[in-house]
């Protein structure tokens, strides 16, 4: 599988004294290069790390 795209799955604000940071978590989508031209191409998307607070 090869990466074919990314998507922001969530954004968090992190306070670290004395600064405030914005952290974006990116999910990568992977596609099968051998079956991309078939009728049913295969894709897999990771879910990233789970959030500390839902």
Coordinates of C-alpha atoms in Angstrom, one line a residue:
X1 CA 0.0 0.0 0.0
X2 CA 1.2 3.5 -0.8
X3 CA -0.1 6.8 0.7
X4 CA -2.5 8.6 -1.5
X5 CA -3.8 11.4 0.7
X6 CA -4.1 12.9 4.2
X7 CA -7.0 14.4 6.2
X8 CA -7.0 16.4 9.5
X9 CA -8.9 14.2 11.9
X10 CA -8.8 16.6 14.9
X11 CA -7.2 19.7 16.2
X12 CA -6.2 20.2 19.9
X13 CA -5.1 23.3 21.8
X14 CA -2.2 22.5 24.2
X15 CA -1.3 24.9 27.0
X16 CA 2.4 24.6 28.1
X17 CA 3.4 27.3 30.5
X18 CA 4.1 30.0 29.2
X19 CA 2.9 29.1 25.7
X20 CA -0.2 27.9 23.9
X21 CA 0.2 25.4 21.0
X22 CA -2.1 24.2 18.4
X23 CA -1.5 20.5 17.4
X24 CA -3.1 19.0 14.3
X25 CA -3.3 15.2 14.0
X26 CA -3.2 13.9 10.4
X27 CA -4.7 10.7 9.1
X28 CA -3.0 9.1 6.1
X29 CA -5.0 7.2 3.5
X30 CA -3.2 4.4 1.7
X31 CA -4.2 2.8 -1.6
X32 CA -3.1 -0.4 -3.3
X33 CA -1.0 0.5 -6.4
X34 CA -1.7 -2.9 -8.0
X35 CA -5.5 -2.7 -7.8
X36 CA -6.1 1.1 -8.3
X37 CA -7.3 0.5 -11.9
X38 CA -9.7 -2.3 -11.0
X39 CA -13.4 -2.0 -10.3
X40 CA -12.9 -2.2 -6.6
X41 CA -9.7 -0.3 -5.5
X42 CA -8.6 -1.0 -2.0
X43 CA -8.1 1.9 0.5
X44 CA -7.0 1.9 4.1
X45 CA -7.1 5.0 6.4
X46 CA -5.4 5.1 9.8
X47 CA -7.3 6.5 12.8
X48 CA -4.4 8.4 14.4
X49 CA -3.9 8.5 18.1
X50 CA -7.0 8.6 20.4
X51 CA -7.8 11.8 22.1
X52 CA -7.0 12.3 25.8
X53 CA -10.4 13.7 26.4
X54 CA -13.3 12.7 24.2

